[in-house]
Amino acid sequence: EVTTNFLIGADGSARTIANAMEEFDMNRYSKLNPFRRLFAPKPFRVTRYVDDNPRVYKSVPVLIPSHWPGGLNYSARSRNSRITLEALPSDDAGNLCALLLMKPEDELAQANVDPSLLRSFFDEEFPQFGALIDDDEMAKVATKPSSSLPAFRYVGPRLNMGKRTIVLGDAAHTVKPYYGLGANTALEDVRVLSECLDEAASATSKNGQDDSVVPKAVQFFSDKMSADAASLVQISRNMDRPGKMFFVTFLLPIILDGIFHKIAPKIFGPSMFGMFQKQGIGFKQIQRKKRLDRTLQLLCIGTLFTGMGMAAKAGVKAVAKVIGKSEGFVFASTAAMAAAAMLMKKIVVAATSNKSIEEAVEKK
């Protein structure tokens, strides 16, 4: 048996400690009578999401040329979104740690792939990166097996069990390694825990209770970071949804944020990536701000379309009154004219295109 005065669960996505904490607390909670459960704190639990957009990866070391900007995240997506390359800087010498993200069934995701297939793929889809990878390294990447990405998970409603056990990093909030959120938030957890220990030591030194430093620090840390753990995973998961959900939960919000922030920067915040760069703001605050922005954006868009509809209806009514026809007749005529205009535009475009082709053929 091993005992300790302070246990930090930092075992990554394996979550051995978090799973044990969940099992212990659920057993404790289940033994309470129904009346005591009404007033007891909610049990510690791990929220696990089903991975509806599974991806595997192969790592590729890349050394960028000296004239390329350093310290940046380089990203590229192949046609039909078959494979994505995400490259993060690993040092100050221009070395990048790149990941080829692909579906588990993709032929390039398998082990012992013909290196010429991977080289051909890079030449067609990522030529700017393919030129930076020599044949030996390309062969190593092609033949090695792919690795799985962790599924989205977070613990809550607190990050501690009792007074001397906490979880942090991926053990508390597991995300896929996009945009550097996993490693950076783990380092942030360590920084905050250090501050909580200092804060607890300062508070206890005044009353001479040195044995209460760890319990106070554990409580401080859980209070500060538990809400951010859930929000981080929920935000990250919205960036990884498949198919049309990717557009609804990721691309469309970025487009709307870009438009509205430019129009009214004092009311609407920047996109999610812009919010990540702000100092002194947590993921829970970002999530609340984006929800408020989204509500105001939908309200503005709804008001705009309602106004346009009312104006169009008033215009139809005015025209009908002038020409002495019914509103239905004016509306149908207007719709027919719009449809005819769109048809004529397509005909003109097609005719112009055919003419350009004929001229090109004649020149040859």
PDB file of C-alpha atoms in Angstrom, residues 39-229:
ATOM      1  CA  PHE A  39     -28.452  17.704   0.006  1.00  0.00           C
ATOM      2  CA  ALA A  40     -25.204  15.834  -0.761  1.00  0.00           C
ATOM      3  CA  PRO A  41     -22.719  17.267  -3.287  1.00  0.00           C
ATOM      4  CA  LYS A  42     -22.963  15.784  -6.764  1.00  0.00           C
ATOM      5  CA  PRO A  43     -20.627  12.819  -7.209  1.00  0.00           C
ATOM      6  CA  PHE A  44     -17.343  13.128  -9.057  1.00  0.00           C
ATOM      7  CA  ARG A  45     -17.761  11.747 -12.570  1.00  0.00           C
ATOM      8  CA  VAL A  46     -16.066  11.559 -15.947  1.00  0.00           C
ATOM      9  CA  THR A  47     -18.171  12.813 -18.864  1.00  0.00           C
ATOM     10  CA  ARG A  48     -17.262  10.761 -21.924  1.00  0.00           C
ATOM     11  CA  TYR A  49     -18.293  11.739 -25.458  1.00  0.00           C
ATOM     12  CA  VAL A  50     -18.693   9.212 -28.237  1.00  0.00           C
ATOM     13  CA  ASP A  51     -16.162  10.069 -30.946  1.00  0.00           C
ATOM     14  CA  ASP A  52     -18.382  10.790 -33.971  1.00  0.00           C
ATOM     15  CA  ASN A  53     -15.426  12.001 -36.045  1.00  0.00           C
ATOM     16  CA  PRO A  54     -12.656   9.422 -35.413  1.00  0.00           C
ATOM     17  CA  ARG A  55      -9.203  10.244 -36.703  1.00  0.00           C
ATOM     18  CA  VAL A  56      -5.819   8.555 -36.482  1.00  0.00           C
ATOM     19  CA  TYR A  57      -2.467  10.192 -37.085  1.00  0.00           C
ATOM     20  CA  LYS A  58       1.092   9.689 -38.175  1.00  0.00           C
ATOM     21  CA  SER A  59       3.724  12.140 -36.980  1.00  0.00           C
ATOM     22  CA  VAL A  60       6.080  13.755 -39.482  1.00  0.00           C
ATOM     23  CA  PRO A  61       9.143  15.820 -38.488  1.00  0.00           C
ATOM     24  CA  VAL A  62       9.497  18.881 -40.714  1.00  0.00           C
ATOM     25  CA  LEU A  63      12.287  21.466 -40.833  1.00  0.00           C
ATOM     26  CA  ILE A  64      11.050  24.694 -42.397  1.00  0.00           C
ATOM     27  CA  PRO A  65      13.363  26.970 -44.444  1.00  0.00           C
ATOM     28  CA  SER A  66      14.885  29.953 -42.675  1.00  0.00           C
ATOM     29  CA  HIS A  67      12.765  32.423 -44.665  1.00  0.00           C
ATOM     30  CA  TRP A  68       9.515  30.858 -43.404  1.00  0.00           C
ATOM     31  CA  PRO A  69       8.006  32.554 -40.315  1.00  0.00           C
ATOM     32  CA  GLY A  70       8.785  30.638 -37.136  1.00  0.00           C
ATOM     33  CA  GLY A  71       6.615  30.123 -34.078  1.00  0.00           C
ATOM     34  CA  LEU A  72       3.467  29.526 -36.147  1.00  0.00           C
ATOM     35  CA  ASN A  73       1.011  26.665 -36.474  1.00  0.00           C
ATOM     36  CA  TYR A  74       1.015  25.542 -40.125  1.00  0.00           C
ATOM     37  CA  SER A  75      -2.116  23.820 -41.366  1.00  0.00           C
ATOM     38  CA  ALA A  76      -3.205  22.342 -44.702  1.00  0.00           C
ATOM     39  CA  ARG A  77      -6.222  20.350 -45.832  1.00  0.00           C
ATOM     40  CA  SER A  78      -6.329  18.031 -48.861  1.00  0.00           C
ATOM     41  CA  ARG A  79      -9.119  17.909 -51.396  1.00  0.00           C
ATOM     42  CA  ASN A  80     -12.402  16.508 -50.100  1.00  0.00           C
ATOM     43  CA  SER A  81     -10.957  16.921 -46.573  1.00  0.00           C
ATOM     44  CA  ARG A  82      -9.414  13.474 -46.855  1.00  0.00           C
ATOM     45  CA  ILE A  83      -6.293  14.285 -44.823  1.00  0.00           C
ATOM     46  CA  THR A  84      -5.332  17.295 -42.727  1.00  0.00           C
ATOM     47  CA  LEU A  85      -1.792  18.315 -41.830  1.00  0.00           C
ATOM     48  CA  GLU A  86      -1.297  20.210 -38.569  1.00  0.00           C
ATOM     49  CA  ALA A  87       2.267  21.312 -37.796  1.00  0.00           C
ATOM     50  CA  LEU A  88       3.272  22.918 -34.510  1.00  0.00           C
ATOM     51  CA  PRO A  89       6.702  24.394 -33.724  1.00  0.00           C
ATOM     52  CA  SER A  90       8.794  22.111 -31.520  1.00  0.00           C
ATOM     53  CA  ASP A  91      11.776  24.441 -31.008  1.00  0.00           C
ATOM     54  CA  ASP A  92      13.255  27.787 -32.079  1.00  0.00           C
ATOM     55  CA  ALA A  93      15.362  26.233 -34.859  1.00  0.00           C
ATOM     56  CA  GLY A  94      12.498  25.794 -37.323  1.00  0.00           C
ATOM     57  CA  ASN A  95      11.622  22.191 -36.472  1.00  0.00           C
ATOM     58  CA  LEU A  96       7.928  21.371 -36.633  1.00  0.00           C
ATOM     59  CA  CYS A  97       6.076  18.381 -35.256  1.00  0.00           C
ATOM     60  CA  ALA A  98       3.512  17.695 -37.960  1.00  0.00           C
ATOM     61  CA  LEU A  99       0.557  15.326 -37.715  1.00  0.00           C
ATOM     62  CA  LEU A 100      -1.175  13.721 -40.675  1.00  0.00           C
ATOM     63  CA  LEU A 101      -4.785  13.381 -39.495  1.00  0.00           C
ATOM     64  CA  MET A 102      -6.894  10.863 -41.422  1.00  0.00           C
ATOM     65  CA  LYS A 103      -9.732   8.391 -41.086  1.00  0.00           C
ATOM     66  CA  PRO A 104      -8.803   4.963 -39.697  1.00  0.00           C
ATOM     67  CA  GLU A 105      -9.782   3.218 -42.950  1.00  0.00           C
ATOM     68  CA  ASP A 106      -7.658   5.449 -45.213  1.00  0.00           C
ATOM     69  CA  GLU A 107      -4.995   3.473 -47.091  1.00  0.00           C
ATOM     70  CA  LEU A 108      -2.254   5.860 -45.943  1.00  0.00           C
ATOM     71  CA  ALA A 109      -3.276   5.274 -42.318  1.00  0.00           C
ATOM     72  CA  GLN A 110      -2.247   1.637 -42.501  1.00  0.00           C
ATOM     73  CA  ALA A 111       1.156   0.182 -41.631  1.00  0.00           C
ATOM     74  CA  ASN A 112       3.701  -0.781 -44.308  1.00  0.00           C
ATOM     75  CA  VAL A 113       2.330   1.612 -46.925  1.00  0.00           C
ATOM     76  CA  ASP A 114       4.348   1.931 -50.123  1.00  0.00           C
ATOM     77  CA  PRO A 115       6.465   5.107 -49.603  1.00  0.00           C
ATOM     78  CA  SER A 116       5.879   6.100 -53.238  1.00  0.00           C
ATOM     79  CA  LEU A 117       2.125   6.392 -52.508  1.00  0.00           C
ATOM     80  CA  LEU A 118       2.750   8.783 -49.635  1.00  0.00           C
ATOM     81  CA  ARG A 119       5.255  10.761 -51.703  1.00  0.00           C
ATOM     82  CA  SER A 120       2.720  11.067 -54.544  1.00  0.00           C
ATOM     83  CA  PHE A 121       0.087  12.250 -52.084  1.00  0.00           C
ATOM     84  CA  PHE A 122       2.376  14.981 -50.734  1.00  0.00           C
ATOM     85  CA  ASP A 123       3.351  16.061 -54.251  1.00  0.00           C
ATOM     86  CA  GLU A 124      -0.312  16.458 -55.211  1.00  0.00           C
ATOM     87  CA  GLU A 125      -1.840  17.813 -52.006  1.00  0.00           C
ATOM     88  CA  PHE A 126       0.940  19.284 -49.831  1.00  0.00           C
ATOM     89  CA  PRO A 127       3.825  20.091 -52.225  1.00  0.00           C
ATOM     90  CA  GLN A 128       5.110  22.886 -49.983  1.00  0.00           C
ATOM     91  CA  PHE A 129       5.674  20.360 -47.194  1.00  0.00           C
ATOM     92  CA  GLY A 130       6.632  17.368 -49.342  1.00  0.00           C
ATOM     93  CA  ALA A 131       9.694  19.231 -50.576  1.00  0.00           C
ATOM     94  CA  LEU A 132      10.891  19.483 -46.949  1.00  0.00           C
ATOM     95  CA  ILE A 133      10.745  15.735 -46.238  1.00  0.00           C
ATOM     96  CA  ASP A 134      13.535  13.493 -47.576  1.00  0.00           C
ATOM     97  CA  ASP A 135      12.935   9.974 -48.920  1.00  0.00           C
ATOM     98  CA  ASP A 136      14.231   8.198 -45.810  1.00  0.00           C
ATOM     99  CA  GLU A 137      11.872  10.108 -43.525  1.00  0.00           C
ATOM    100  CA  MET A 138       8.999   9.630 -45.958  1.00  0.00           C
ATOM    101  CA  ALA A 139       9.611   5.870 -45.907  1.00  0.00           C
ATOM    102  CA  LYS A 140       9.578   5.813 -42.082  1.00  0.00           C
ATOM    103  CA  VAL A 141       6.257   7.653 -41.983  1.00  0.00           C
ATOM    104  CA  ALA A 142       4.696   5.425 -44.656  1.00  0.00           C
ATOM    105  CA  THR A 143       5.628   2.124 -43.031  1.00  0.00           C
ATOM    106  CA  LYS A 144       4.889   2.869 -39.378  1.00  0.00           C
ATOM    107  CA  PRO A 145       1.396   2.197 -37.956  1.00  0.00           C
ATOM    108  CA  SER A 146      -0.918   5.078 -37.160  1.00  0.00           C
ATOM    109  CA  SER A 147      -1.869   6.131 -33.633  1.00  0.00           C
ATOM    110  CA  SER A 148      -5.341   6.896 -32.311  1.00  0.00           C
ATOM    111  CA  LEU A 149      -6.442  10.266 -30.999  1.00  0.00           C
ATOM    112  CA  PRO A 150      -8.071  10.428 -27.560  1.00  0.00           C
ATOM    113  CA  ALA A 151     -11.814  10.944 -27.260  1.00  0.00           C
ATOM    114  CA  PHE A 152     -13.234  14.097 -25.697  1.00  0.00           C
ATOM    115  CA  ARG A 153     -13.726  13.770 -21.935  1.00  0.00           C
ATOM    116  CA  TYR A 154     -13.813  15.958 -18.857  1.00  0.00           C
ATOM    117  CA  VAL A 155     -14.302  15.498 -15.126  1.00  0.00           C
ATOM    118  CA  GLY A 156     -16.658  17.396 -12.880  1.00  0.00           C
ATOM    119  CA  PRO A 157     -18.337  19.033 -11.100  1.00  0.00           C
ATOM    120  CA  ARG A 158     -15.016  19.397  -9.275  1.00  0.00           C
ATOM    121  CA  LEU A 159     -11.397  18.432  -9.880  1.00  0.00           C
ATOM    122  CA  ASN A 160     -10.678  17.033  -6.428  1.00  0.00           C
ATOM    123  CA  MET A 161     -11.540  14.054  -4.284  1.00  0.00           C
ATOM    124  CA  GLY A 162     -11.404  14.859  -0.609  1.00  0.00           C
ATOM    125  CA  LYS A 163      -8.774  17.293   0.573  1.00  0.00           C
ATOM    126  CA  ARG A 164      -5.567  15.883  -0.909  1.00  0.00           C
ATOM    127  CA  THR A 165      -6.290  14.504  -4.388  1.00  0.00           C
ATOM    128  CA  ILE A 166      -6.722  16.447  -7.644  1.00  0.00           C
ATOM    129  CA  VAL A 167      -6.532  15.814 -11.373  1.00  0.00           C
ATOM    130  CA  LEU A 168      -5.164  18.192 -13.984  1.00  0.00           C
ATOM    131  CA  GLY A 169      -4.118  18.305 -17.640  1.00  0.00           C
ATOM    132  CA  ASP A 170      -5.516  15.629 -19.954  1.00  0.00           C
ATOM    133  CA  ALA A 171      -6.626  13.660 -16.907  1.00  0.00           C
ATOM    134  CA  ALA A 172      -9.108  16.466 -16.196  1.00  0.00           C
ATOM    135  CA  HIS A 173      -9.928  17.634 -19.730  1.00  0.00           C
ATOM    136  CA  THR A 174      -9.018  15.454 -22.704  1.00  0.00           C
ATOM    137  CA  VAL A 175      -9.117  17.089 -26.139  1.00  0.00           C
ATOM    138  CA  LYS A 176      -7.737  16.142 -29.517  1.00  0.00           C
ATOM    139  CA  PRO A 177      -4.351  17.749 -30.261  1.00  0.00           C
ATOM    140  CA  TYR A 178      -5.689  20.570 -32.431  1.00  0.00           C
ATOM    141  CA  TYR A 179      -4.587  24.180 -32.059  1.00  0.00           C
ATOM    142  CA  GLY A 180      -2.251  23.317 -29.152  1.00  0.00           C
ATOM    143  CA  LEU A 181      -5.063  23.410 -26.591  1.00  0.00           C
ATOM    144  CA  GLY A 182      -4.104  20.164 -24.849  1.00  0.00           C
ATOM    145  CA  ALA A 183      -0.492  20.929 -23.935  1.00  0.00           C
ATOM    146  CA  ASN A 184      -1.061  24.640 -23.296  1.00  0.00           C
ATOM    147  CA  THR A 185      -3.996  24.090 -20.950  1.00  0.00           C
ATOM    148  CA  ALA A 186      -2.025  21.433 -19.050  1.00  0.00           C
ATOM    149  CA  LEU A 187       0.762  23.958 -18.489  1.00  0.00           C
ATOM    150  CA  GLU A 188      -1.848  26.505 -17.434  1.00  0.00           C
ATOM    151  CA  ASP A 189      -3.170  24.022 -14.859  1.00  0.00           C
ATOM    152  CA  VAL A 190       0.335  23.658 -13.409  1.00  0.00           C
ATOM    153  CA  ARG A 191       0.742  27.430 -13.212  1.00  0.00           C
ATOM    154  CA  VAL A 192      -2.607  27.878 -11.463  1.00  0.00           C
ATOM    155  CA  LEU A 193      -1.876  25.028  -9.025  1.00  0.00           C
ATOM    156  CA  SER A 194       1.423  26.681  -8.118  1.00  0.00           C
ATOM    157  CA  GLU A 195      -0.407  29.953  -7.448  1.00  0.00           C
ATOM    158  CA  CYS A 196      -3.011  28.139  -5.349  1.00  0.00           C
ATOM    159  CA  LEU A 197      -0.274  26.537  -3.222  1.00  0.00           C
ATOM    160  CA  ASP A 198       1.333  29.938  -2.682  1.00  0.00           C
ATOM    161  CA  GLU A 199      -2.046  31.466  -1.850  1.00  0.00           C
ATOM    162  CA  ALA A 200      -2.870  28.686   0.603  1.00  0.00           C
ATOM    163  CA  ALA A 201       0.575  28.917   2.241  1.00  0.00           C
ATOM    164  CA  SER A 202       0.145  32.651   2.689  1.00  0.00           C
ATOM    165  CA  ALA A 203      -3.319  32.204   4.211  1.00  0.00           C
ATOM    166  CA  THR A 204      -2.312  29.458   6.622  1.00  0.00           C
ATOM    167  CA  SER A 205       0.933  31.097   7.767  1.00  0.00           C
ATOM    168  CA  LYS A 206      -1.133  33.774   9.453  1.00  0.00           C
ATOM    169  CA  ASN A 207      -2.886  31.290  11.750  1.00  0.00           C
ATOM    170  CA  GLY A 208      -0.029  28.786  12.064  1.00  0.00           C
ATOM    171  CA  GLN A 209      -1.948  25.846  10.562  1.00  0.00           C
ATOM    172  CA  ASP A 210       0.723  24.531   8.186  1.00  0.00           C
ATOM    173  CA  ASP A 211      -1.048  21.174   7.800  1.00  0.00           C
ATOM    174  CA  SER A 212      -3.971  22.871   6.049  1.00  0.00           C
ATOM    175  CA  VAL A 213      -1.918  24.223   3.121  1.00  0.00           C
ATOM    176  CA  VAL A 214      -2.646  21.293   0.784  1.00  0.00           C
ATOM    177  CA  PRO A 215      -6.399  21.073   1.553  1.00  0.00           C
ATOM    178  CA  LYS A 216      -6.825  24.792   0.980  1.00  0.00           C
ATOM    179  CA  ALA A 217      -4.786  24.703  -2.240  1.00  0.00           C
ATOM    180  CA  VAL A 218      -6.790  21.724  -3.508  1.00  0.00           C
ATOM    181  CA  GLN A 219     -10.055  23.576  -2.899  1.00  0.00           C
ATOM    182  CA  PHE A 220      -8.738  26.804  -4.456  1.00  0.00           C
ATOM    183  CA  PHE A 221      -7.612  24.937  -7.579  1.00  0.00           C
ATOM    184  CA  SER A 222     -10.868  23.047  -8.029  1.00  0.00           C
ATOM    185  CA  ASP A 223     -12.956  26.194  -7.562  1.00  0.00           C
ATOM    186  CA  LYS A 224     -10.904  28.106 -10.126  1.00  0.00           C
ATOM    187  CA  MET A 225     -10.507  25.459 -12.843  1.00  0.00           C
ATOM    188  CA  SER A 226     -13.445  23.019 -12.737  1.00  0.00           C
ATOM    189  CA  ALA A 227     -15.752  25.141 -14.910  1.00  0.00           C
ATOM    190  CA  ASP A 228     -12.973  25.766 -17.449  1.00  0.00           C
ATOM    191  CA  ALA A 229     -12.353  22.015 -17.797  1.00  0.00           C
TER     192      ALA A 229
END
